[in-house]
Amino acid sequence: MSQPLRIELDRSSPIPLYHQVAQAIQAAIEDGRLSPGELLENEISMATRLGISRPTTRQALRKLVDKGHLVRRRGAGTRVAPARIRRPLDLTSLFDDLSKSGKAPTTQVLEHATVAAPPEVATALDMPADSEVVMVRRLRLADGEPIALMTNYLPVGIAPTRDELESDGLYDCLRGRGVKPRIANQRIGARSASAAEARMLDEPPRAALLTMERTAFDEAGNAVEFGQHIYRASRYSFDTTFFAG
Amino acid sequence: MSQPLRIELDRSSPIPLYHQVAQAIQAAIEDGRLSPGELLENEISMATRLGISRPTTRQALRKLVDKGHLVRRRGAGTRVAPARIRRPLDLTSLFDDLSKSGKAPTTQVLEHATVAAPPEVATALDMPADSEVVMVRRLRLADGEPIALMTNYLPVGIAPTRDELESDGLYDCLRGRGVKPRIANQRIGARSASAAEARMLDEPPRAALLTMERTAFDEAGNAVEFGQHIYRASRYSFDTTFFAG
DNA sequence: CAGTGGTCTAGACCACTTA
DNA sequence: AAGTGGTCTAGACCACTGA
């Protein structure tokens, strides 16, 4: 531990104290003021120094452990986790993935229509058969190069417009409408491209494609989105981090 | 809420009280005594009924929320999460996956040798170049049908023997040695099978394969295992659940 | 407005690590 | 033996939901 981390707390803020503390420490880790493996101040000292109780301090540290940013060992202290075990984004978003890797993501909306939900879609979204849903098909590109062909189905109430989808990722659009996806079930597989798919994605015939099916839910368990996507395996792969419980 | 869940606590047990409570509730959810959407007793009443403090009760409930088994809303109570948003196993294990779906998994150990770590393996395991590691190649089958070809590299100290690997999954073997993988970084992609791969997996030439690279770490951040695996896309896909947050 | 979960406090004792 | 995090208690006040 070099020297105690400077943390400003605002007790009049609606943001919980433990969250302010966690944010401050996470920021310090992310901008390098705390290095991987570095020993942190112990929690009792941190609590008294910040003028908060020990349980509140613990709650902040626990959050960071859950996110994989800190490692704690009884008797041995709290350390910044090795960089390689940090958890990446929680809900995979192609748009964010591409932005972060320095590519310029663009979108062509191929279709945008209100349709009766096919049976498998109605099941996934937990709606009565033939309910109306918005169906969207998009071609996603990075630096002008096709990356993925995405088909999504959304409840009519929350579906973004065609224009919104041209400029932002689906999840950004949903957030803008106050919809917060919290849980997603994904199934990732692979298959060979059909002739039409190969043509659209600029791949050779029967090229290997990554496939992903996803159903997303908000915190109350309401289905928010169902998608069937195919990715060029030559240009894209899924990076995920798992924590054992 | 039908009627308060019967929970037996053992205060002399080394298992923490909050863990006993969480286990009891999770068991009730899993065997159907609590149904999806069902309202639970509120935490104050549960605390007094079980003779434990409210923070301890909260800790139990928080664990279950983190695992996706419960959904809580201020003012509205605690409910069992819809079945479809339950988190599956945390660290993907082919062996467990197959067992649960009623298949009989078997393993052929094709190679088992101590070798100098290739550069990319040394990097993944965070070891000096050319360190000795145990390399294992296995063919995994379900009901006698080939499913996956797996290549793993492990530090010599913890590597299971050939015999152990014939009868159990890798992660079971590691647990048996007291090694607890807690975090894994995975990269999932796809490509076409080589002639040799197609032959071993009983697939047509150039069939689409799922690929997975994984590095697993224990709680202290020590690398435990690095693997490069290929799966028959026609027989296998990855199911995962993500939590935002 | 009654009831719920969310936040926070100020202590206590214990198990484990390190030296 | 000293220091650390892990567990647990018994309260308090607040924000939000729903009838």
Coordinates of C-alpha atoms (C1' of nucleotides) in Angstrom, one line a residue:
Chain A
M1 CA 0.0 0.0 0.0
S2 CA 1.6 3.2 -1.1
Q3 CA -0.6 5.7 0.7
P4 CA -4.2 5.9 1.6
L5 CA -6.5 6.6 -1.3
R6 CA -8.1 10.0 -1.2
I7 CA -11.8 9.6 -1.3
E8 CA -14.4 12.5 -1.2
L9 CA -17.8 11.6 0.2
D10 CA -20.9 13.6 -0.2
R11 CA -23.3 12.7 2.6
S12 CA -26.1 14.8 1.1
S13 CA -26.0 13.0 -2.2
P14 CA -28.7 10.4 -2.9
I15 CA -25.9 8.1 -4.0
P16 CA -25.3 5.6 -1.2
L17 CA -22.1 6.0 0.7
Y18 CA -20.9 2.5 0.0
H19 CA -21.5 3.1 -3.7
Q20 CA -19.5 6.3 -3.6
V21 CA -16.6 4.5 -1.9
A22 CA -16.8 1.6 -4.4
Q23 CA -16.8 4.0 -7.4
A24 CA -13.8 5.9 -6.0
I25 CA -11.7 2.7 -5.6
Q26 CA -12.8 1.3 -8.9
A27 CA -11.8 4.6 -10.6
A28 CA -8.4 4.4 -8.9
I29 CA -7.9 0.9 -10.2
E30 CA -8.9 1.8 -13.7
D31 CA -6.7 4.8 -14.0
G32 CA -3.7 3.1 -12.5
R33 CA -3.5 4.9 -9.1
L34 CA -3.9 1.4 -7.7
S35 CA -2.0 -1.4 -9.4
P36 CA -2.7 -5.1 -9.7
G37 CA -1.6 -6.9 -6.6
E38 CA -1.3 -3.8 -4.5
L39 CA -2.4 -4.0 -0.9
L40 CA -5.2 -1.8 0.2
E41 CA -5.7 -0.1 3.5
N42 CA -7.6 -2.5 5.9
E43 CA -11.3 -1.9 6.3
I44 CA -11.3 -0.7 9.9
S45 CA -8.8 2.0 9.1
M46 CA -10.6 2.9 6.0
A47 CA -13.9 3.2 7.8
T48 CA -12.5 5.5 10.5
R49 CA -10.5 7.6 8.0
L50 CA -13.6 8.1 5.9
G51 CA -15.9 8.6 8.8
I52 CA -18.2 5.8 8.0
S53 CA -19.0 2.5 9.7
R54 CA -17.3 -0.7 9.1
P55 CA -20.3 -2.5 7.6
T56 CA -20.7 0.3 5.1
T57 CA -17.0 0.0 4.2
R58 CA -17.4 -3.7 3.9
Q59 CA -20.4 -3.3 1.5
A60 CA -18.3 -1.2 -0.8
L61 CA -15.4 -3.7 -0.8
R62 CA -17.8 -6.6 -1.3
K63 CA -19.2 -5.0 -4.4
L64 CA -15.7 -4.7 -5.8
V65 CA -14.9 -8.3 -5.0
D66 CA -18.1 -9.4 -6.7
K67 CA -17.1 -7.5 -9.8
G68 CA -13.7 -9.1 -9.7
H69 CA -11.7 -6.0 -9.0
L70 CA -10.5 -6.9 -5.5
V71 CA -9.3 -10.1 -3.8
R72 CA -9.6 -10.4 -0.1
R73 CA -8.1 -13.0 2.2
R74 CA -8.7 -13.3 5.9
G75 CA -5.6 -12.4 7.8
A76 CA -3.8 -11.3 4.7
G77 CA -5.7 -8.2 3.6
T78 CA -7.3 -6.8 0.5
R79 CA -5.5 -6.5 -2.8
V80 CA -6.2 -5.3 -6.3
A81 CA -7.0 -8.3 -8.5
P82 CA -4.6 -9.3 -11.2
A83 CA -5.6 -7.4 -14.4
R84 CA -6.4 -10.6 -16.2
I85 CA -9.2 -11.7 -14.0
R86 CA -11.2 -8.5 -14.3
R87 CA -14.8 -9.0 -15.5
P88 CA -15.6 -7.4 -18.8
L89 CA -18.9 -5.8 -19.8
D90 CA -21.8 -7.6 -18.1
L91 CA -24.3 -7.7 -20.9
T92 CA -22.6 -8.2 -24.2
S93 CA -23.2 -5.4 -26.7
L94 CA -21.7 -5.6 -30.1
F95 CA -21.8 -1.9 -30.4
D96 CA -19.8 -1.4 -27.2
D97 CA -17.4 -4.2 -28.1
L98 CA -16.6 -2.6 -31.4
S99 CA -16.3 1.0 -30.0
K100 CA -13.9 -0.2 -27.4
S101 CA -11.6 -1.9 -29.8
G102 CA -11.4 1.3 -31.8
K103 CA -13.6 0.3 -34.7
A104 CA -16.3 2.6 -36.1
P105 CA -19.6 0.7 -35.8
T106 CA -22.4 1.4 -38.2
T107 CA -25.7 -0.1 -38.8
Q108 CA -28.0 -0.7 -41.8
V109 CA -31.6 -1.4 -40.8
L110 CA -32.7 -3.9 -43.4
E111 CA -36.3 -4.4 -42.0
H112 CA -38.4 -2.8 -39.3
A113 CA -42.0 -4.0 -39.1
T114 CA -44.7 -4.9 -36.7
V115 CA -45.6 -8.6 -37.1
A116 CA -47.4 -11.4 -35.4
A117 CA -44.9 -13.2 -33.2
P118 CA -43.8 -16.6 -34.6
P119 CA -44.4 -19.3 -32.1
E120 CA -40.8 -19.6 -31.0
V121 CA -40.6 -15.9 -30.5
A122 CA -43.8 -15.8 -28.5
T123 CA -42.4 -18.5 -26.3
A124 CA -39.1 -16.7 -25.8
L125 CA -40.8 -13.5 -24.9
D126 CA -43.4 -15.2 -22.8
M127 CA -46.3 -13.7 -24.7
P128 CA -49.5 -15.3 -26.1
A129 CA -49.1 -16.7 -29.6
D130 CA -49.6 -14.3 -32.4
S131 CA -49.1 -11.2 -30.2
E132 CA -47.8 -8.2 -32.1
V133 CA -44.1 -7.6 -31.8
V134 CA -41.7 -5.4 -33.7
M135 CA -39.2 -7.3 -35.8
V136 CA -35.9 -5.7 -36.8
R137 CA -33.2 -7.0 -39.0
R138 CA -29.9 -5.2 -39.1
L139 CA -26.6 -5.5 -40.8
R140 CA -23.8 -4.4 -38.5
L141 CA -20.5 -3.2 -39.9
A142 CA -17.2 -2.1 -38.4
D143 CA -15.0 0.2 -40.4
G144 CA -17.4 -0.4 -43.3
E145 CA -16.9 -4.2 -43.2
P146 CA -19.9 -6.4 -42.4
I147 CA -19.7 -8.2 -39.1
A148 CA -23.0 -9.5 -38.1
L149 CA -26.6 -10.0 -39.3
M150 CA -29.0 -9.5 -36.4
T151 CA -32.7 -10.2 -36.1
N152 CA -34.5 -9.0 -33.0
Y153 CA -38.1 -9.1 -31.7
L154 CA -39.3 -6.6 -29.2
P155 CA -42.6 -5.9 -27.4
V156 CA -44.3 -3.0 -29.3
G157 CA -44.3 -0.7 -26.4
I158 CA -40.6 -0.4 -26.0
A159 CA -39.3 -1.0 -29.6
P160 CA -36.9 1.8 -30.9
T161 CA -37.7 3.5 -34.2
R162 CA -35.8 2.8 -37.3
D163 CA -33.8 6.1 -37.0
E164 CA -32.8 5.4 -33.4
L165 CA -31.4 2.0 -34.5
E166 CA -29.4 3.5 -37.3
S167 CA -27.3 5.6 -34.9
D168 CA -27.2 3.6 -31.7
G169 CA -26.9 0.0 -30.5
L170 CA -30.2 -1.7 -29.5
Y171 CA -29.4 -1.6 -25.8
D172 CA -28.6 2.1 -25.9
C173 CA -31.9 2.7 -27.5
L174 CA -33.7 0.7 -24.8
R175 CA -31.9 2.5 -22.0
G176 CA -33.1 5.7 -23.6
R177 CA -36.6 4.5 -23.2
G178 CA -36.1 3.7 -19.5
V179 CA -35.9 0.0 -20.1
K180 CA -33.1 -1.7 -18.2
P181 CA -32.2 -5.2 -19.3
R182 CA -30.7 -7.0 -16.3
I183 CA -30.5 -10.6 -17.2
A184 CA -29.9 -12.4 -20.5
N185 CA -29.9 -16.0 -21.5
Q186 CA -27.7 -16.6 -24.4
R187 CA -27.0 -19.7 -26.5
I188 CA -23.9 -19.6 -28.6
G189 CA -23.4 -22.1 -31.4
A190 CA -22.0 -22.4 -34.9
R191 CA -23.0 -23.5 -38.4
S192 CA -22.1 -23.1 -42.0
A193 CA -23.4 -20.0 -43.9
S194 CA -26.1 -20.3 -46.5
A195 CA -25.5 -18.9 -49.9
A196 CA -27.5 -15.7 -49.1
E197 CA -25.8 -15.3 -45.7
A198 CA -22.3 -15.7 -47.2
R199 CA -23.1 -13.1 -49.8
M200 CA -24.4 -10.5 -47.3
L201 CA -21.5 -11.0 -44.9
D202 CA -18.8 -11.1 -47.7
E203 CA -17.7 -14.6 -46.7
P204 CA -16.9 -17.6 -48.9
P205 CA -19.7 -20.1 -49.4
R206 CA -20.4 -22.4 -46.4
A207 CA -18.0 -20.4 -44.2
A208 CA -18.2 -21.1 -40.5
L209 CA -20.5 -18.6 -38.7
L210 CA -21.0 -17.9 -35.0
T211 CA -24.6 -17.9 -34.0
M212 CA -26.2 -16.4 -30.9
E213 CA -29.7 -16.5 -29.6
R214 CA -30.5 -14.3 -26.7
T215 CA -33.5 -13.4 -24.6
A216 CA -33.1 -10.4 -22.3
F217 CA -35.2 -9.6 -19.2
D218 CA -35.6 -6.6 -16.9
E219 CA -35.2 -6.9 -13.2
A220 CA -38.8 -7.9 -12.7
G221 CA -38.4 -10.8 -15.2
N222 CA -40.3 -9.2 -18.0
A223 CA -39.0 -10.2 -21.4
V224 CA -37.4 -7.2 -23.2
E225 CA -35.9 -8.6 -26.3
F226 CA -35.3 -11.8 -28.3
G227 CA -32.6 -12.0 -30.9
Q228 CA -31.2 -14.4 -33.4
H229 CA -27.8 -13.3 -34.6
I230 CA -25.1 -14.5 -36.9
Y231 CA -21.5 -13.3 -36.8
R232 CA -18.6 -13.7 -39.2
A233 CA -16.4 -16.1 -37.2
S234 CA -13.4 -14.7 -39.1
R235 CA -13.9 -11.3 -37.6
Y236 CA -15.6 -11.8 -34.3
S237 CA -15.6 -13.9 -31.2
F238 CA -17.2 -13.7 -27.7
D239 CA -15.1 -12.9 -24.7
T240 CA -16.8 -13.8 -21.4
T241 CA -15.8 -14.1 -17.8
F242 CA -17.3 -16.5 -15.4
F243 CA -17.3 -16.5 -11.6
A244 CA -17.8 -19.6 -9.6
G245 CA -20.2 -19.1 -6.7
Chain B
M1 CA -46.9 -16.7 0.3
S2 CA -48.4 -20.0 1.2
Q3 CA -46.9 -20.5 4.6
P4 CA -43.6 -19.7 6.2
L5 CA -40.8 -22.0 5.0
R6 CA -39.6 -24.4 7.6
I7 CA -35.8 -23.8 8.2
E8 CA -33.6 -25.7 10.6
L9 CA -30.6 -23.8 11.8
D10 CA -27.6 -25.3 13.5
R11 CA -25.8 -22.7 15.5
S12 CA -23.0 -25.0 16.4
S13 CA -22.2 -25.7 12.8
P14 CA -19.2 -24.1 11.2
I15 CA -21.4 -23.2 8.3
P16 CA -22.4 -19.5 8.6
L17 CA -26.0 -18.9 9.5
Y18 CA -26.7 -16.8 6.4
H19 CA -25.4 -19.6 4.3
Q20 CA -27.7 -22.2 6.0
V21 CA -30.7 -19.9 5.4
A22 CA -29.7 -19.3 1.8
Q23 CA -29.2 -23.0 1.2
A24 CA -32.6 -23.9 2.7
I25 CA -34.4 -21.3 0.6
Q26 CA -32.6 -22.3 -2.6
A27 CA -33.4 -26.0 -1.9
A28 CA -37.1 -25.0 -1.5
I29 CA -37.0 -23.2 -4.8
E30 CA -35.3 -26.1 -6.6
D31 CA -37.6 -28.8 -5.4
G32 CA -40.7 -26.7 -6.0
R33 CA -41.8 -25.9 -2.4
L34 CA -41.5 -22.3 -3.6
S35 CA -42.8 -21.5 -7.0
P36 CA -41.7 -18.8 -9.5
G37 CA -43.3 -15.5 -8.7
E38 CA -44.3 -16.6 -5.2
L39 CA -44.0 -14.0 -2.5
L40 CA -41.7 -14.7 0.4
E41 CA -42.0 -13.8 4.0
N42 CA -40.6 -10.3 4.6
E43 CA -37.1 -10.2 6.0
I44 CA -38.0 -8.8 9.5
S45 CA -40.5 -11.5 10.1
M46 CA -38.1 -14.1 8.8
A47 CA -35.4 -12.8 11.1
T48 CA -37.5 -12.9 14.2
R49 CA -39.0 -16.3 13.3
L50 CA -35.6 -17.9 12.8
G51 CA -34.1 -16.1 15.8
I52 CA -31.4 -14.3 13.8
S53 CA -30.7 -10.7 13.2
R54 CA -32.0 -8.8 10.2
P55 CA -28.6 -8.2 8.7
T56 CA -27.9 -11.9 8.7
T57 CA -31.2 -12.5 7.1
R58 CA -30.5 -9.9 4.5
Q59 CA -27.1 -11.5 3.7
A60 CA -28.8 -14.7 3.0
L61 CA -31.4 -13.1 0.7
R62 CA -28.8 -11.0 -1.0
K63 CA -26.8 -14.1 -1.9
L64 CA -29.9 -15.6 -3.6
V65 CA -30.6 -12.3 -5.4
D66 CA -27.0 -12.4 -6.7
K67 CA -27.5 -15.9 -8.0
G68 CA -30.7 -14.8 -9.7
H69 CA -33.0 -17.0 -7.6
L70 CA -34.9 -14.1 -5.9
V71 CA -36.1 -10.7 -7.0
R72 CA -36.6 -8.0 -4.4
R73 CA -38.4 -4.7 -4.8
R74 CA -38.6 -2.0 -2.1
G75 CA -42.1 -1.7 -0.9
A76 CA -43.3 -4.8 -2.8
G77 CA -41.5 -7.7 -1.2
T78 CA -39.3 -10.6 -2.2
R79 CA -40.4 -13.1 -4.8
V80 CA -39.0 -16.2 -6.4
A81 CA -37.5 -15.3 -9.7
P82 CA -39.2 -16.5 -12.9
A83 CA -37.7 -19.9 -13.8
R84 CA -36.3 -18.6 -17.1
I85 CA -33.9 -16.1 -15.5
R86 CA -32.2 -18.5 -13.2
R87 CA -28.5 -18.6 -13.6
P88 CA -27.1 -22.0 -14.7
L89 CA -23.8 -23.4 -13.6
D90 CA -21.2 -20.7 -13.1
L91 CA -18.1 -22.3 -14.5
T92 CA -19.0 -24.2 -17.6
S93 CA -18.2 -27.9 -17.4
L94 CA -18.9 -30.1 -20.3
F95 CA -19.0 -33.1 -18.0
D96 CA -21.7 -31.6 -15.9
D97 CA -23.6 -30.3 -18.9
L98 CA -23.8 -33.7 -20.4
S99 CA -24.7 -35.5 -17.1
K100 CA -27.6 -33.1 -16.5
S101 CA -29.0 -33.6 -20.0
G102 CA -29.1 -37.3 -19.3
K103 CA -26.2 -38.3 -21.6
A104 CA -23.5 -40.7 -20.5
P105 CA -20.2 -38.8 -20.8
T106 CA -17.0 -40.7 -21.4
T107 CA -13.5 -39.6 -22.0
Q108 CA -10.6 -41.0 -24.1
V109 CA -7.3 -39.5 -23.0
L110 CA -5.3 -39.3 -26.2
E111 CA -2.2 -37.7 -24.8
H112 CA -0.9 -37.0 -21.3
A113 CA 2.7 -35.6 -21.1
T114 CA 4.9 -33.1 -19.4
V115 CA 6.2 -30.6 -21.9
A116 CA 7.8 -27.2 -22.1
A117 CA 5.1 -24.6 -22.3
P118 CA 4.6 -23.1 -25.7
P119 CA 4.9 -19.3 -25.6
E120 CA 1.1 -18.6 -25.8
V121 CA 0.5 -21.1 -23.1
A122 CA 3.2 -19.6 -20.8
T123 CA 1.6 -16.2 -21.4
A124 CA -1.9 -17.5 -20.6
L125 CA -0.8 -19.2 -17.4
D126 CA 1.5 -16.3 -16.5
M127 CA 4.6 -18.5 -16.2
P128 CA 8.1 -18.0 -17.5
A129 CA 8.6 -19.2 -21.1
D130 CA 9.5 -22.9 -21.4
S131 CA 8.3 -23.7 -17.9
E132 CA 7.2 -27.3 -17.5
V133 CA 3.5 -27.9 -17.8
V134 CA 1.3 -31.0 -18.2
M135 CA -0.4 -31.2 -21.6
V136 CA -3.5 -33.3 -21.9
R137 CA -5.5 -34.1 -25.0
R138 CA -8.9 -35.7 -24.6
L139 CA -11.7 -36.8 -26.8
R140 CA -15.1 -36.4 -25.0
L141 CA -18.0 -38.5 -26.0
A142 CA -21.7 -38.6 -25.1
D143 CA -23.5 -41.9 -25.4
G144 CA -20.5 -43.1 -27.4
E145 CA -20.7 -40.2 -29.9
P146 CA -17.8 -37.8 -30.2
I147 CA -18.6 -34.3 -29.0
A148 CA -15.4 -32.4 -28.4
L149 CA -11.6 -32.5 -28.7
M150 CA -10.0 -30.8 -25.8
T151 CA -6.4 -29.7 -25.2
N152 CA -5.4 -28.5 -21.7
Y153 CA -2.3 -27.2 -20.1
L154 CA -1.9 -27.3 -16.3
P155 CA 0.9 -26.4 -13.8
V156 CA 2.7 -29.7 -13.0
G157 CA 1.8 -29.5 -9.3
I158 CA -1.9 -29.8 -9.7
A159 CA -2.4 -31.8 -12.9
P160 CA -4.6 -34.9 -12.5
T161 CA -3.3 -38.3 -13.6
R162 CA -4.4 -40.0 -16.8
D163 CA -6.6 -42.4 -14.8
E164 CA -8.3 -39.6 -13.0
L165 CA -9.2 -37.9 -16.2
E166 CA -10.6 -41.1 -17.7
S167 CA -13.3 -41.2 -15.1
D168 CA -14.0 -37.6 -14.1
G169 CA -14.2 -34.1 -15.7
L170 CA -11.1 -32.0 -15.4
Y171 CA -12.7 -29.7 -12.9
D172 CA -13.8 -32.5 -10.6
C173 CA -10.2 -33.8 -10.7
L174 CA -9.0 -30.4 -9.7
R175 CA -11.5 -30.0 -6.9
G176 CA -10.3 -33.4 -5.6
R177 CA -6.8 -31.9 -5.3
G178 CA -8.1 -29.0 -3.3
V179 CA -7.8 -26.6 -6.3
K180 CA -10.8 -24.3 -6.6
P181 CA -11.2 -22.5 -9.9
R182 CA -13.1 -19.3 -9.3
I183 CA -12.7 -17.2 -12.4
A184 CA -12.4 -18.1 -16.0
N185 CA -11.9 -16.0 -19.1
Q186 CA -13.3 -17.6 -22.1
R187 CA -13.2 -16.8 -25.8
I188 CA -15.8 -18.5 -28.0
G189 CA -15.5 -18.6 -31.7
A190 CA -16.0 -20.7 -34.7
R191 CA -14.1 -22.1 -37.7
S192 CA -14.2 -24.9 -40.3
A193 CA -12.8 -28.3 -39.3
S194 CA -9.5 -29.5 -40.7
A195 CA -9.5 -32.9 -42.4
A196 CA -8.1 -34.6 -39.3
E197 CA -10.5 -32.8 -36.9
A198 CA -13.5 -33.8 -39.1
R199 CA -12.3 -37.4 -39.0
M200 CA -11.9 -37.5 -35.3
L201 CA -15.2 -35.9 -34.6
D202 CA -17.1 -37.8 -37.2
E203 CA -18.1 -34.7 -39.1
P204 CA -18.1 -34.0 -42.8
P205 CA -15.1 -32.1 -44.3
R206 CA -14.9 -28.4 -43.4
A207 CA -17.9 -28.7 -41.0
A208 CA -18.5 -25.7 -38.8
L209 CA -16.9 -26.1 -35.3
L210 CA -17.3 -24.2 -32.1
T211 CA -14.0 -23.2 -30.6
M212 CA -13.4 -22.2 -27.0
E213 CA -10.2 -21.0 -25.3
R214 CA -10.3 -20.7 -21.6
T215 CA -7.9 -19.6 -18.8
A216 CA -9.1 -20.4 -15.3
F217 CA -7.8 -18.8 -12.1
D218 CA -8.2 -19.6 -8.4
E219 CA -9.4 -17.0 -5.9
A220 CA -5.9 -15.6 -5.5
G221 CA -5.5 -15.1 -9.2
N222 CA -3.2 -18.0 -9.8
A223 CA -3.6 -19.6 -13.2
V224 CA -5.0 -23.1 -12.8
E225 CA -5.6 -24.2 -16.4
F226 CA -5.5 -23.1 -20.0
G227 CA -7.5 -25.0 -22.6
Q228 CA -8.2 -24.9 -26.3
H229 CA -11.2 -26.9 -27.2
I230 CA -13.3 -27.6 -30.3
Y231 CA -16.9 -28.8 -30.3
R232 CA -19.1 -30.3 -32.9
A233 CA -21.5 -27.4 -33.6
S234 CA -24.1 -29.9 -34.7
R235 CA -24.2 -31.5 -31.2
Y236 CA -23.3 -28.8 -28.8
S237 CA -23.8 -25.1 -28.0
F238 CA -23.0 -22.9 -25.0
D239 CA -25.7 -21.7 -22.8
T240 CA -24.9 -18.8 -20.6
T241 CA -26.6 -16.2 -18.4
F242 CA -25.5 -12.7 -17.9
F243 CA -26.3 -10.2 -15.2
A244 CA -26.0 -6.5 -15.7
G245 CA -24.9 -4.5 -13.0
Chain C
dC1 C1' -50.7 5.1 5.2
dA2 C1' -49.1 0.7 6.4
dG3 C1' -45.6 -2.4 5.0
dT4 C1' -41.6 -3.4 2.4
dG5 C1' -36.7 -3.4 1.3
dG6 C1' -32.4 -0.1 1.3
dT7 C1' -29.0 2.2 3.9
dC8 C1' -26.3 3.0 8.0
dT9 C1' -24.4 2.8 12.7
dA10 C1' -21.5 1.0 16.7
dG11 C1' -20.3 -2.3 18.6
dA12 C1' -18.8 -7.8 19.5
dC13 C1' -16.4 -12.2 18.9
dC14 C1' -14.0 -15.4 15.9
dA15 C1' -10.9 -17.7 12.2
dC16 C1' -7.2 -17.2 9.7
dT17 C1' -2.5 -15.4 8.0
dT18 C1' 1.9 -13.9 8.7
dA19 C1' 5.9 -13.5 11.2
Chain D
dA1 C1' 1.2 -12.5 18.9
dA2 C1' -0.6 -9.0 16.2
dG3 C1' -3.4 -7.9 12.5
dT4 C1' -6.7 -9.1 9.0
dG5 C1' -11.2 -10.1 7.1
dG6 C1' -15.7 -13.1 8.3
dT7 C1' -19.7 -13.4 10.9
dC8 C1' -23.3 -11.6 13.9
dT9 C1' -26.1 -8.5 16.8
dA10 C1' -29.7 -4.8 17.9
dG11 C1' -31.0 -1.2 16.8
dA12 C1' -32.3 3.4 13.6
dC13 C1' -34.1 6.2 9.7
dC14 C1' -35.5 6.5 4.9
dA15 C1' -37.6 5.6 0.1
dC16 C1' -40.6 3.3 -2.3
dT17 C1' -44.9 0.4 -3.3
dG18 C1' -49.6 -0.7 -3.1
dA19 C1' -54.2 -0.5 -1.4

